[in-house]
PDB file of C-alpha atoms in Angstrom:
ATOM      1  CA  UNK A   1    -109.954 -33.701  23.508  1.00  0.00           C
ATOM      2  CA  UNK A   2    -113.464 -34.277  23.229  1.00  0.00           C
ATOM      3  CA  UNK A   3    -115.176 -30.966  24.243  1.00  0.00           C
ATOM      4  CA  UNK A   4    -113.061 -28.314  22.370  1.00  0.00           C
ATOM      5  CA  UNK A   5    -114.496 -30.642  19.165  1.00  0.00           C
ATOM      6  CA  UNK A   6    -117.963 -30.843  20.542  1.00  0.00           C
ATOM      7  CA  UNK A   7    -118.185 -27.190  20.888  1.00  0.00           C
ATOM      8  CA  UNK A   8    -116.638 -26.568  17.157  1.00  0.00           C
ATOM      9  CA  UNK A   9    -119.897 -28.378  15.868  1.00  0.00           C
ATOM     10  CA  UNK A  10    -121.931 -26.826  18.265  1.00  0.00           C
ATOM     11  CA  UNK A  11    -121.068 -23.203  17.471  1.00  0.00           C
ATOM     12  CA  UNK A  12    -120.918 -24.852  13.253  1.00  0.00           C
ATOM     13  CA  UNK A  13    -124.718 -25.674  13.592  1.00  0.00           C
ATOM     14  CA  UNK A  14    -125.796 -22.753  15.622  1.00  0.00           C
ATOM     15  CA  UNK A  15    -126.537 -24.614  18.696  1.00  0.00           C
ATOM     16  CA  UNK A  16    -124.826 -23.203  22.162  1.00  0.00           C
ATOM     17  CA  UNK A  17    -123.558 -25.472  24.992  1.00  0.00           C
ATOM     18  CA  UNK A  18    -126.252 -24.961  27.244  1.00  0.00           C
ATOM     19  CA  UNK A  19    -128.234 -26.716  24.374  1.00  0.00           C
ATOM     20  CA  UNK A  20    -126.907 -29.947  25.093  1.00  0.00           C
ATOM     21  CA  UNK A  21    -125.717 -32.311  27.958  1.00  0.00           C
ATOM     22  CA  UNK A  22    -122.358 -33.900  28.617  1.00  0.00           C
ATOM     23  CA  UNK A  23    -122.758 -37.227  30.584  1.00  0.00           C
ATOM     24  CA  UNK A  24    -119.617 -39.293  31.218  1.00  0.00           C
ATOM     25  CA  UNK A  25    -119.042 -42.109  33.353  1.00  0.00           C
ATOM     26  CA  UNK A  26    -116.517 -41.483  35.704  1.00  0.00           C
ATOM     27  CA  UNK A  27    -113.464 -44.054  36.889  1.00  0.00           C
ATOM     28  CA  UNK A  28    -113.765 -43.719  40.755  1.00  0.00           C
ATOM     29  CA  UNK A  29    -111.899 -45.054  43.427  1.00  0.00           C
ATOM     30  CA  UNK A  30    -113.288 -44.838  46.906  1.00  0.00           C
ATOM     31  CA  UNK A  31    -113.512 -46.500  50.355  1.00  0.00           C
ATOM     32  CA  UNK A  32    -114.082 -45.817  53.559  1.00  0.00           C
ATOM     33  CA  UNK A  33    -110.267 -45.797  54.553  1.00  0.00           C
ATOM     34  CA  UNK A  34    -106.741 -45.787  52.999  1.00  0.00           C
ATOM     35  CA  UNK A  35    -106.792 -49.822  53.094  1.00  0.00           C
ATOM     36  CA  UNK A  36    -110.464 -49.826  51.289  1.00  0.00           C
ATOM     37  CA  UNK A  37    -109.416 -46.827  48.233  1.00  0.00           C
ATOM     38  CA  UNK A  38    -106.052 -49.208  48.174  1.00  0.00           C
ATOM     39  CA  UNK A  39    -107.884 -52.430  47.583  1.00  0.00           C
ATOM     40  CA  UNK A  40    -110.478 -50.143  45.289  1.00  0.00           C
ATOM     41  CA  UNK A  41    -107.747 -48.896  43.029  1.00  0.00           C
ATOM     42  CA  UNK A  42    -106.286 -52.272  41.790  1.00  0.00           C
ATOM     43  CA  UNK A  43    -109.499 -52.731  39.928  1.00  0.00           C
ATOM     44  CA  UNK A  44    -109.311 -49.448  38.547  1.00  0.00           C
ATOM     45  CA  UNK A  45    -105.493 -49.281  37.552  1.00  0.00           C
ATOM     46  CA  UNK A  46    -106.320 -52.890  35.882  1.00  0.00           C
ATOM     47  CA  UNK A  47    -109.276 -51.245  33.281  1.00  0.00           C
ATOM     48  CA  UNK A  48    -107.506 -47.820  33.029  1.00  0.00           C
ATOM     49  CA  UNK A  49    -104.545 -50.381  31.931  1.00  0.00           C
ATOM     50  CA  UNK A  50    -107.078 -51.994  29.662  1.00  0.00           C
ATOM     51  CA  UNK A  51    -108.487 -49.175  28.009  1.00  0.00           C
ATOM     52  CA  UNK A  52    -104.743 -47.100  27.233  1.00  0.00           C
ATOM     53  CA  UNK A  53    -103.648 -50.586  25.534  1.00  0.00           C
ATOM     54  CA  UNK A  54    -106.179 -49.802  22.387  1.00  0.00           C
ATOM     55  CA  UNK A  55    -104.894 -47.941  19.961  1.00  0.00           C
ATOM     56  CA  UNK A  56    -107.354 -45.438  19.899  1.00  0.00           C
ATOM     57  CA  UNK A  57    -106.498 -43.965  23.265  1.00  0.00           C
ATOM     58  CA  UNK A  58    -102.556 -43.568  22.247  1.00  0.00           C
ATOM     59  CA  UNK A  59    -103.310 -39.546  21.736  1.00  0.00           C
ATOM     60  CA  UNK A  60    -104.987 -39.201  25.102  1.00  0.00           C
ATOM     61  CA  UNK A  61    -102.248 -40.975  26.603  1.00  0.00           C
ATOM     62  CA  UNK A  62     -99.480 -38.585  24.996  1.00  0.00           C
ATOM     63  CA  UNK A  63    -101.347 -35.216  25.731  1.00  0.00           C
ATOM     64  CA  UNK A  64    -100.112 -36.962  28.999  1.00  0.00           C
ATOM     65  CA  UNK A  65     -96.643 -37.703  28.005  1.00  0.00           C
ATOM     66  CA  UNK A  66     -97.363 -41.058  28.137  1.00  0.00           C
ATOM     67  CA  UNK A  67     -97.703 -42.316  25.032  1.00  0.00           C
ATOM     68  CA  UNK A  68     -95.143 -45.375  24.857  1.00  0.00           C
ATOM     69  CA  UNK A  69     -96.937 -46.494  27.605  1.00  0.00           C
ATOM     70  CA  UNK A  70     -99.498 -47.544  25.211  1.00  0.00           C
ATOM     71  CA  UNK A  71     -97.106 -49.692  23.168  1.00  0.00           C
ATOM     72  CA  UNK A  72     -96.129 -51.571  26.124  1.00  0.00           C
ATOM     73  CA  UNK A  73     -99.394 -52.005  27.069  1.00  0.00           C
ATOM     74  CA  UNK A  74    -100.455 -53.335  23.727  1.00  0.00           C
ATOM     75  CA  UNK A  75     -97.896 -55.969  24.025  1.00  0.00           C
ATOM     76  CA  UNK A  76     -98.924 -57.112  27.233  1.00  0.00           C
ATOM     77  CA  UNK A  77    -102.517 -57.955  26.619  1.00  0.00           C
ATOM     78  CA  UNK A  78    -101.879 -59.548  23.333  1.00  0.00           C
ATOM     79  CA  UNK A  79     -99.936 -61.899  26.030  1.00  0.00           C
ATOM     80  CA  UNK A  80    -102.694 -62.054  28.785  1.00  0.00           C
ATOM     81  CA  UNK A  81    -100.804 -59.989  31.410  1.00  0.00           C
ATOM     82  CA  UNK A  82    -103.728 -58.495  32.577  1.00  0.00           C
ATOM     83  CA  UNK A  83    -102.411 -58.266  36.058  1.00  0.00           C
ATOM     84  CA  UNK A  84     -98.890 -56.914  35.119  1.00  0.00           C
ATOM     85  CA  UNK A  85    -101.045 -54.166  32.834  1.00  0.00           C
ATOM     86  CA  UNK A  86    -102.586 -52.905  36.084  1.00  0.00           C
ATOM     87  CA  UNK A  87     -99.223 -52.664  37.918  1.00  0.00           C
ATOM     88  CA  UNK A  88     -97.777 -50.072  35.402  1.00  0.00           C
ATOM     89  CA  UNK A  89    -100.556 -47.433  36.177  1.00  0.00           C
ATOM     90  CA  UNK A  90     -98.820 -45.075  38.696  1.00  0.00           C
ATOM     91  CA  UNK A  91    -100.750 -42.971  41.267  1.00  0.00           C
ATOM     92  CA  UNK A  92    -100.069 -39.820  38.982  1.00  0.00           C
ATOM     93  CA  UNK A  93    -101.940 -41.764  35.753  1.00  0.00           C
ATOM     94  CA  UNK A  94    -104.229 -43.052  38.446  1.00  0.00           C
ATOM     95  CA  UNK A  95    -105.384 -39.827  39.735  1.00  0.00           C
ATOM     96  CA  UNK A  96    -105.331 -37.947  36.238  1.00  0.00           C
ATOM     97  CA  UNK A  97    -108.481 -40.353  34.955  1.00  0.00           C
ATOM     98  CA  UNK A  98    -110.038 -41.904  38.251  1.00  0.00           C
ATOM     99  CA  UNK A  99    -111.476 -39.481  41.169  1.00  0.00           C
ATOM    100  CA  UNK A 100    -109.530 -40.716  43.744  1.00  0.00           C
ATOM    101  CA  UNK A 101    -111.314 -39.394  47.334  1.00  0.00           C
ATOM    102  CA  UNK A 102    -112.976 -41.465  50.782  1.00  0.00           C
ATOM    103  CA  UNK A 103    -116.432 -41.920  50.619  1.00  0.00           C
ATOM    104  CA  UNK A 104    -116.942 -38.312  53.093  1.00  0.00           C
ATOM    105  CA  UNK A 105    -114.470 -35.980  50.290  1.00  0.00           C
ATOM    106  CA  UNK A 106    -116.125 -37.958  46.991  1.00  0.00           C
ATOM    107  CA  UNK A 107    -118.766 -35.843  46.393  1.00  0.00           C
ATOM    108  CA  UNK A 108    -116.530 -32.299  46.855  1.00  0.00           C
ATOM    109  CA  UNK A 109    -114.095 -34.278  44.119  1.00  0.00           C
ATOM    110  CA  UNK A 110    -116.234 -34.626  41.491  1.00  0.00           C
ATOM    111  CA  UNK A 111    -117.456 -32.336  41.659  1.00  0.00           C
ATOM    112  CA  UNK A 112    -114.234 -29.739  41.819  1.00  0.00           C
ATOM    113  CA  UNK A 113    -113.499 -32.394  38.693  1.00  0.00           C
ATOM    114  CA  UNK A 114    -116.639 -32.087  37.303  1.00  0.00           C
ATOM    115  CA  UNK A 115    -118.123 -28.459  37.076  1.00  0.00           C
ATOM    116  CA  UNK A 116    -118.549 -26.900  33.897  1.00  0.00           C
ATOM    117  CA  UNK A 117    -117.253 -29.678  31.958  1.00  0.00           C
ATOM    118  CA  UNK A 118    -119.672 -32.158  32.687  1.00  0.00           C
ATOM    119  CA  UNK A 119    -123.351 -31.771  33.223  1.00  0.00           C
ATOM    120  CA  UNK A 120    -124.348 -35.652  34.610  1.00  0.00           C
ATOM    121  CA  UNK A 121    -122.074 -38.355  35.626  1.00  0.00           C
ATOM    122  CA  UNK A 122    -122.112 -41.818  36.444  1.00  0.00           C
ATOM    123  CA  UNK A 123    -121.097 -43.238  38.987  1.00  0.00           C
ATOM    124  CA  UNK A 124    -119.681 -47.144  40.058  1.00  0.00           C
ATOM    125  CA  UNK A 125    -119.534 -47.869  43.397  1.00  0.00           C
ATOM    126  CA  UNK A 126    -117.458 -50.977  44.875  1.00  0.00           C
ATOM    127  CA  UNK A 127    -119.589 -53.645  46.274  1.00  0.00           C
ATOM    128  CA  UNK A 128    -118.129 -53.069  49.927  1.00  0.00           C
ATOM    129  CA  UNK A 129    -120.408 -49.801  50.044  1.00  0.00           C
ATOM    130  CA  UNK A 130    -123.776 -50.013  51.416  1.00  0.00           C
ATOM    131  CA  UNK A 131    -126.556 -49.056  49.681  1.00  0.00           C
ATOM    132  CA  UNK A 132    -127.658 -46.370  52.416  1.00  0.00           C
ATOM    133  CA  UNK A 133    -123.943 -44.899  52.219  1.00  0.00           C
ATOM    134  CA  UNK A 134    -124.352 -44.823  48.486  1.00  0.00           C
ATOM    135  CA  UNK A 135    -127.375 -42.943  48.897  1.00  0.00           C
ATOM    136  CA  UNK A 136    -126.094 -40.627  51.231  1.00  0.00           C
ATOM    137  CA  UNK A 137    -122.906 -39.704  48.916  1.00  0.00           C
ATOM    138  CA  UNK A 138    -125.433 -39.516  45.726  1.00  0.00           C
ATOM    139  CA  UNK A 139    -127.314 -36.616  47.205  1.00  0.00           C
ATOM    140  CA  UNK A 140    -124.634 -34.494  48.573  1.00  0.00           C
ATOM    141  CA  UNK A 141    -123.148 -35.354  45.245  1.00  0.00           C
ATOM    142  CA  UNK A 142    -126.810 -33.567  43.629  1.00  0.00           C
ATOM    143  CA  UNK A 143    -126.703 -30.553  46.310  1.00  0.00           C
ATOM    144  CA  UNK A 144    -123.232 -29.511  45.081  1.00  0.00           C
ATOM    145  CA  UNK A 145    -124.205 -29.089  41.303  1.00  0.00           C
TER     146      UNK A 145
END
């Protein structure tokens, strides 16, 4: 939703894309096994959940088809359901605005989710990954670009 408008002003005011950067953070969910990207994604379904409650995100959610979702949402955290928000973001929903990938196929996802949409993203990684494996997974991250 955002690019196609980015790129109407761009090509308004004479400016081309390689003129300016697109940086996004990215939702990720990652581990070093299936029980580690399962304990990961809870987090991540909870502020996806957060986020698609606020009005403003109602379009992105229906370019998705899921636009009631949004209303239900709504009325959850106006009652504090924060954990019942996170429950009603499916694997589909999950995977459509988190990279979902182990630590070893993370960089390869982003960047197949990545390339010539976004020029630099950031990245959060859970607090059960070591500093040298974040390192590691940065870099191959940089050689793909």
């Amino acid at each position: 939703m955002t690019l196609p408008a980015l790129l109407r002003g761009m090509e308004r005011s004479g400016r081309s894309r390689t003129d300016f950067q697109v940086s996004c953070p990215l939702f990720v969910v990652t581990g070093a096994d299936d029980n580690e990207l399962a304990a990961n994604a809870v987090g991540t379904r909870k502020q996806i959940a957060f986020y698609a409650s606020t009005p403003a995100y109602r379009k992105v959610l229906e370019l998705h088809g899921w636009g009631d979702l949004q209303t239900e949402l709504h009325r959850l955290s106006l009652a504090g359901e924060w954990d019942q928000m996170g429950s009603l973001i499916d694997d589909e929903m999950l995977r459509t605005f988190a990279v979902v990938a182990s630590l070893g196929e993370l960089p390869t996802a982003i960047h197949q989710r990545c390339d010539g949409v976004i020029d630099r993203v950031l990245i959060g990684f859970p607090s059960s990954v070591g500093d040298d494996t974040v390192s590691s997974v940065l870099q191959k991250i940089r050689s793909a670009a």
